[in-house]
Short mmCIF file of C-alpha atoms in Angstrom, two decimals:
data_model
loop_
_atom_site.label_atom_id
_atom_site.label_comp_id
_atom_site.label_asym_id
_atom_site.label_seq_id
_atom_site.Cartn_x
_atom_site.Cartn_y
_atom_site.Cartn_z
CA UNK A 86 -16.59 -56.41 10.24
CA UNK A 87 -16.52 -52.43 9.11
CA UNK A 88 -14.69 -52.60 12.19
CA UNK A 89 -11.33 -54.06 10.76
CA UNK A 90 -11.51 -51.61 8.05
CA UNK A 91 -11.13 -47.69 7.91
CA UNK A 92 -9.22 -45.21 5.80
CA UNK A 93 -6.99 -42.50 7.67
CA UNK A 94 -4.01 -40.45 6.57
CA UNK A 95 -0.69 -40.91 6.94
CA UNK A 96 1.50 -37.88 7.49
CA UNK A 97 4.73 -37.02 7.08
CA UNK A 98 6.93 -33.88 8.60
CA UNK A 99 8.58 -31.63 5.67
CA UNK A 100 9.32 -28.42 7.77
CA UNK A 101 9.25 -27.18 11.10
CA UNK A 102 9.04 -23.07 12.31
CA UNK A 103 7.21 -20.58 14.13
CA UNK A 104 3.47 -19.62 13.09
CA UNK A 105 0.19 -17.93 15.20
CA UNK A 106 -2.08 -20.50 15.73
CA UNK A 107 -5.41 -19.38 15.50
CA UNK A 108 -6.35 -22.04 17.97
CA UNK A 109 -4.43 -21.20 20.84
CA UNK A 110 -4.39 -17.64 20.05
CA UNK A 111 -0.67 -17.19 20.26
CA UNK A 112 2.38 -17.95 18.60
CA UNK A 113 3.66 -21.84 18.82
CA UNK A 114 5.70 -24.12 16.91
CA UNK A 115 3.90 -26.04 14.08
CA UNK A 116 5.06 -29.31 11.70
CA UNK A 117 3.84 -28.41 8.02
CA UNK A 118 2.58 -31.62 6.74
CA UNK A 119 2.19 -33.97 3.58
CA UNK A 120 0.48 -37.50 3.12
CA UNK A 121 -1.79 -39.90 1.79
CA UNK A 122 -4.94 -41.88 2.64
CA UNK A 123 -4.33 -45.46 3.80
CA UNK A 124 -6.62 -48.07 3.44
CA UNK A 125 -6.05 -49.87 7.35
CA UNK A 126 -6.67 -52.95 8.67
CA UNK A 127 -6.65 -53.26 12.46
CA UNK A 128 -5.32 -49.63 12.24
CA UNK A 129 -2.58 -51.00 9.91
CA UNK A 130 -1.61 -49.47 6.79
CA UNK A 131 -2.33 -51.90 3.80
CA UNK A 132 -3.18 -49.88 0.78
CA UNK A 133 -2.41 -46.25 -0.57
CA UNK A 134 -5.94 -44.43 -1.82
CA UNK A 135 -4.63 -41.26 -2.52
CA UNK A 136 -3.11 -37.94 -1.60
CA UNK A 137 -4.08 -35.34 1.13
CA UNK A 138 -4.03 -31.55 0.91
CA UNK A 139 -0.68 -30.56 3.01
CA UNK A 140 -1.43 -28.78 6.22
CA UNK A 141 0.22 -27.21 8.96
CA UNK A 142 -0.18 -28.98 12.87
CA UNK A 143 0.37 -27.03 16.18
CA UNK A 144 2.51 -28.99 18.51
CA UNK A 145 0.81 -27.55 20.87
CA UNK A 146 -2.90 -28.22 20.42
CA UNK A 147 -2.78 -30.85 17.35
CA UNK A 148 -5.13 -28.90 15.50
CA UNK A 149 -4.39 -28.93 11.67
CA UNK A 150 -5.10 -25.95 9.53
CA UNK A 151 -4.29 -24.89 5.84
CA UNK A 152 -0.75 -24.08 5.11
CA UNK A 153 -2.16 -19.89 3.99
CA UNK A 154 -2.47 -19.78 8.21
CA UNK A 155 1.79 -18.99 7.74
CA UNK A 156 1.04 -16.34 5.90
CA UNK A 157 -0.34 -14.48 8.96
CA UNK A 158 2.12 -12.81 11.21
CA UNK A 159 3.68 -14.23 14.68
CA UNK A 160 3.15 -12.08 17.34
CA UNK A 161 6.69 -11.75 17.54
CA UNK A 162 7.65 -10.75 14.03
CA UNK A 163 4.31 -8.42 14.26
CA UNK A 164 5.92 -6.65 16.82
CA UNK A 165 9.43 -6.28 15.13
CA UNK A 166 7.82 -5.04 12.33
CA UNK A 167 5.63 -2.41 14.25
CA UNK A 168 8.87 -0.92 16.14
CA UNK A 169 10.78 -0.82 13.20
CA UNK A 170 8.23 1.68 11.06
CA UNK A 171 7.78 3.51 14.66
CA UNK A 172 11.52 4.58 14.72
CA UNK A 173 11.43 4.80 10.97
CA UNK A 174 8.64 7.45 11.21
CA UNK A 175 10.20 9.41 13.76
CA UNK A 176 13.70 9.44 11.71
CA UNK A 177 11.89 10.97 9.24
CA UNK A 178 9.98 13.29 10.92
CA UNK A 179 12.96 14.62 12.69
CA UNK A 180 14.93 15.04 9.75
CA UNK A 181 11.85 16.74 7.91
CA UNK A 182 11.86 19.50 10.62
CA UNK A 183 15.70 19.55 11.53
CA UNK A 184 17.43 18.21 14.33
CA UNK A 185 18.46 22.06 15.75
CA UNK A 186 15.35 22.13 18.32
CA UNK A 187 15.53 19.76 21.63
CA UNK A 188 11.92 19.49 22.12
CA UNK A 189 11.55 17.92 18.55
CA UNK A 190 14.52 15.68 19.54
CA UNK A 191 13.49 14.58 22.83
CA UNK A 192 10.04 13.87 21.20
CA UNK A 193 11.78 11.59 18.50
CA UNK A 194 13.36 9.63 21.02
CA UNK A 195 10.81 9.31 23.52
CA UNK A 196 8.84 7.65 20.51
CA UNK A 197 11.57 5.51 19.54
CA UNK A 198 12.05 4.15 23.27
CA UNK A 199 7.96 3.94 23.90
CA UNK A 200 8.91 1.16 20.38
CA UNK A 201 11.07 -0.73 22.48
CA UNK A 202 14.58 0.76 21.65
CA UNK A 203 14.90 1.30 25.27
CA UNK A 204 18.71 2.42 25.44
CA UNK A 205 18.54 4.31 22.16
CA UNK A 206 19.50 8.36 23.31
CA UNK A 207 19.92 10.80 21.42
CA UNK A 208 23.78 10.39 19.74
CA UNK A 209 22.36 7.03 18.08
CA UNK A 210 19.24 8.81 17.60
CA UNK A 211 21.01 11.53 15.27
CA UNK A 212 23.72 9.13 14.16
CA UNK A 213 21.67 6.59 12.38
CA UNK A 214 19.73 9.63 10.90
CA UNK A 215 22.55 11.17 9.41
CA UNK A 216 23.72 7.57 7.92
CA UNK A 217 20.27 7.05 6.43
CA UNK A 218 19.42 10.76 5.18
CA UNK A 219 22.78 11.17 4.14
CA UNK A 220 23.70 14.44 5.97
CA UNK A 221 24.14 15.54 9.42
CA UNK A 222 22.98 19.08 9.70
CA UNK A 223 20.09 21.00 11.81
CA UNK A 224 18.09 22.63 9.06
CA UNK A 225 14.94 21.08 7.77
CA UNK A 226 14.96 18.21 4.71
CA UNK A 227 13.07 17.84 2.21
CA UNK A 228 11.96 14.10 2.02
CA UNK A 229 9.54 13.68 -0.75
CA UNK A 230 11.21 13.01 -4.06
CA UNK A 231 14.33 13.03 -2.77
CA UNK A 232 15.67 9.17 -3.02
CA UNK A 233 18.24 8.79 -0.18
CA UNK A 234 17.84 6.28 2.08
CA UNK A 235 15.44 7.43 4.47
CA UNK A 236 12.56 8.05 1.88
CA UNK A 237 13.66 4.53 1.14
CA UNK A 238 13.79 2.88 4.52
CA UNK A 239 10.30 4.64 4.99
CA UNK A 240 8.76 2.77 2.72
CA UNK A 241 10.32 -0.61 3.39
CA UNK A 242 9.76 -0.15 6.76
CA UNK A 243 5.91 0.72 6.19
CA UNK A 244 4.79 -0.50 3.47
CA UNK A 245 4.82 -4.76 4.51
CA UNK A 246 2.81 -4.01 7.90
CA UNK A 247 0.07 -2.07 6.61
CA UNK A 248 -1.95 -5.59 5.60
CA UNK A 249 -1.69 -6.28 8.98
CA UNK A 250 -2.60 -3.31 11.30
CA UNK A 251 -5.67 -2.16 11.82
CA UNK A 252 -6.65 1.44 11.27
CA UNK A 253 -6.56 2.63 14.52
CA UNK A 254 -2.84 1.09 14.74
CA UNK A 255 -2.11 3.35 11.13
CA UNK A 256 -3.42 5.93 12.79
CA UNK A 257 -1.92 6.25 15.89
CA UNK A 258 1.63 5.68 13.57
CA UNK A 259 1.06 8.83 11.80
CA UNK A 260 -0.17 11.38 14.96
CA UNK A 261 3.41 9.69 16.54
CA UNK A 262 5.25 11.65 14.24
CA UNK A 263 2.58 14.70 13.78
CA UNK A 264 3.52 14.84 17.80
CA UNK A 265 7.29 15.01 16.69
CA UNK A 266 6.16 17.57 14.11
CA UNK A 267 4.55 19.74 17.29
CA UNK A 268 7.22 19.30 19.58
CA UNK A 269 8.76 22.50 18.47
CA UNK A 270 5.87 24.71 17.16
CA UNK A 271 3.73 24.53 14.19
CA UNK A 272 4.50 22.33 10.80
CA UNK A 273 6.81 23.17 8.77
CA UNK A 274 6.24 22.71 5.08
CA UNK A 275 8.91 19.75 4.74
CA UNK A 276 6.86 18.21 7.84
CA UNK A 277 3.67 18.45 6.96
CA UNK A 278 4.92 16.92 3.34
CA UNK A 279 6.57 14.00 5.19
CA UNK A 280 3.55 13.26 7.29
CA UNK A 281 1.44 12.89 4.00
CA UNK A 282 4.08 10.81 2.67
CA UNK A 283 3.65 8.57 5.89
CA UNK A 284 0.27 8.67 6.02
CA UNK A 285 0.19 7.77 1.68
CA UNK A 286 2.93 4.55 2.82
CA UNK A 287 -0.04 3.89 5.60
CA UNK A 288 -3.32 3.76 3.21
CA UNK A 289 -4.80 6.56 4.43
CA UNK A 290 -7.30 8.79 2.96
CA UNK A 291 -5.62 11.92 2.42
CA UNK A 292 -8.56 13.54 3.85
CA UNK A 293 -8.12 11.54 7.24
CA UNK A 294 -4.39 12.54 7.45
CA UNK A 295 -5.65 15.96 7.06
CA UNK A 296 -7.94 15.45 10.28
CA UNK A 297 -5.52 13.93 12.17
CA UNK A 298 -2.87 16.58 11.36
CA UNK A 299 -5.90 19.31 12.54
CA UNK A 300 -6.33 17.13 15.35
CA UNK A 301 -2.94 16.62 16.51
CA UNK A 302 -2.41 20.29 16.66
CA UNK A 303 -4.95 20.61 19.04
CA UNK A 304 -4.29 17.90 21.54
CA UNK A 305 -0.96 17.06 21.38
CA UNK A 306 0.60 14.34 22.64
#
C-alpha cells in the first residue's frame, strides 16, 4: 500500500536566463523554480503539504541547485568583463605616460587586441582616450585625484571583477600595463602612480605591486 502514496514537489517556471552550471562546468540555460510538496496518489497530486525552497534547474543536465549559483559569473559575461578592465588599464596607462612615444602606443594596443578588440588600431585607440580623459594631447596625465572619466571608468571597469579573478589573473592585469609603462623607458612618476592606483582597484598588497613593478622592469613583456 505505501506504494499508492508518496510526497513529491510540484514546480513551477518563474524565469528563464543564462547561468554556469557547476554541473556541466559551462554556461547553459537554466528555469529558476518555485513549488510545493504534493501529497500523490498513483503519482497524482491530491493534497498540498507545503512549500519548497525555490531553485534554479539546468536544462541541460536537470540538476537543481540554490538560486545564490546566479550569482556566479557565465563564462561569457566573465570574459566581457575581463576585456573590458584590460583595455581600461591600458587607456590609463597610456594616458599616464603620454601618447607622444610609438612604442608605448603600439604596446597599448597590442594589449587591447590580445583582449579581444581585434580591429581596434591606434586612431580608436587615442580617440576613445581623449573622450574619456578629457584631452587629447601627448604629455603625461596625472590620473590619481583627478575625477574625469578615466579615473572613473577605471574603477567601474575593475572594481566588479576582482571577486571573481584569481590572483594570478590580478596580477597579470597590472604587469599588462607596467609593460605599457616600459614600452618607452623607465616609469614615469604619473605611471608608476597609475599602476598603484590599478593595482589598489585590484586588491593588491601594495607591497606585491611594488614587486611586480621591480619585476616587470626586469623582464619585460
Amino acid at each position: 500500500m505505501t506504494g499508492l502514496w508518496g510526497v513529491r514537489p510540484r514546480w513551477r517556471t518563474d524565469v528563464l536566463g543564462d547561468f554556469f552550471c557547476p554541473g556541466c562546468g559551462g554556461d547553459r540555460n537554466y528555469r529558476r523554480q518555485y513549488g510545493r510538496r504534493w501529497l500523490r496518489l498513483l503519482g497524482t497530486p491530491v493534497l498540498p503539504v507545503g512549500p519548497v525552497t525555490g531553485c534554479v534547474q539546468c536544462t541541460s543536465c536537470h540538476r537543481r541547485y540554490g538560486v545564490e549559483t546566479l550569482d556566479q559569473l557565465t563564462c561569457v559575461r566573465l570574459a566581457a568583463m575581463l576585456r573590458d578592465a584590460q583595455y581600461t588599464v591600458a587607456l590609463a596607462l597610456l594616458a599616464a605616460g603620454g601618447t607622444g612615444g610609438r612604442s608605448a602606443r603600439e604596446a597599448a594596443c597590442g594589449v587591447i587586441r590580445e583582449a579581444g578588440f581585434e580591429d581596434c588600431g591606434e586612431a580608436q585607440v587615442l580617440a576613445a582616450l581623449a573622450a574619456l580623459s578629457g584631452v587629447g594631447g601627448e604629455a603625461p596625465l596625472d590620473l590619481v585625484g583627478a575625477g574625469n572619466g578615466l579615473t572613473v571608468e577605471l574603477h567601474a571597469a575593475i572594481g566588479p571583477l576582482v571577486p571573481h579573478l584569481a590572483q594570478q589573473g590580478r596580477e597579470r592585469l597590472l604587469l599588462q600595463g607596467a609593460w605599457i609603462a616600459l614600452a618607452d623607458g623607465r616609469y614615469l612618476p604619473q605611471e608608476r602612480a597609475a599602476l598603484l592606483a590599478v593595482g589598489r582597484c585590484l586588491k593588491l598588497p601594495g607591497s606585491r605591486v611594488d614587486e611586480l613593478l621591480e619585476a616587470a622592469t626586469n623582464a619585460p613583456h
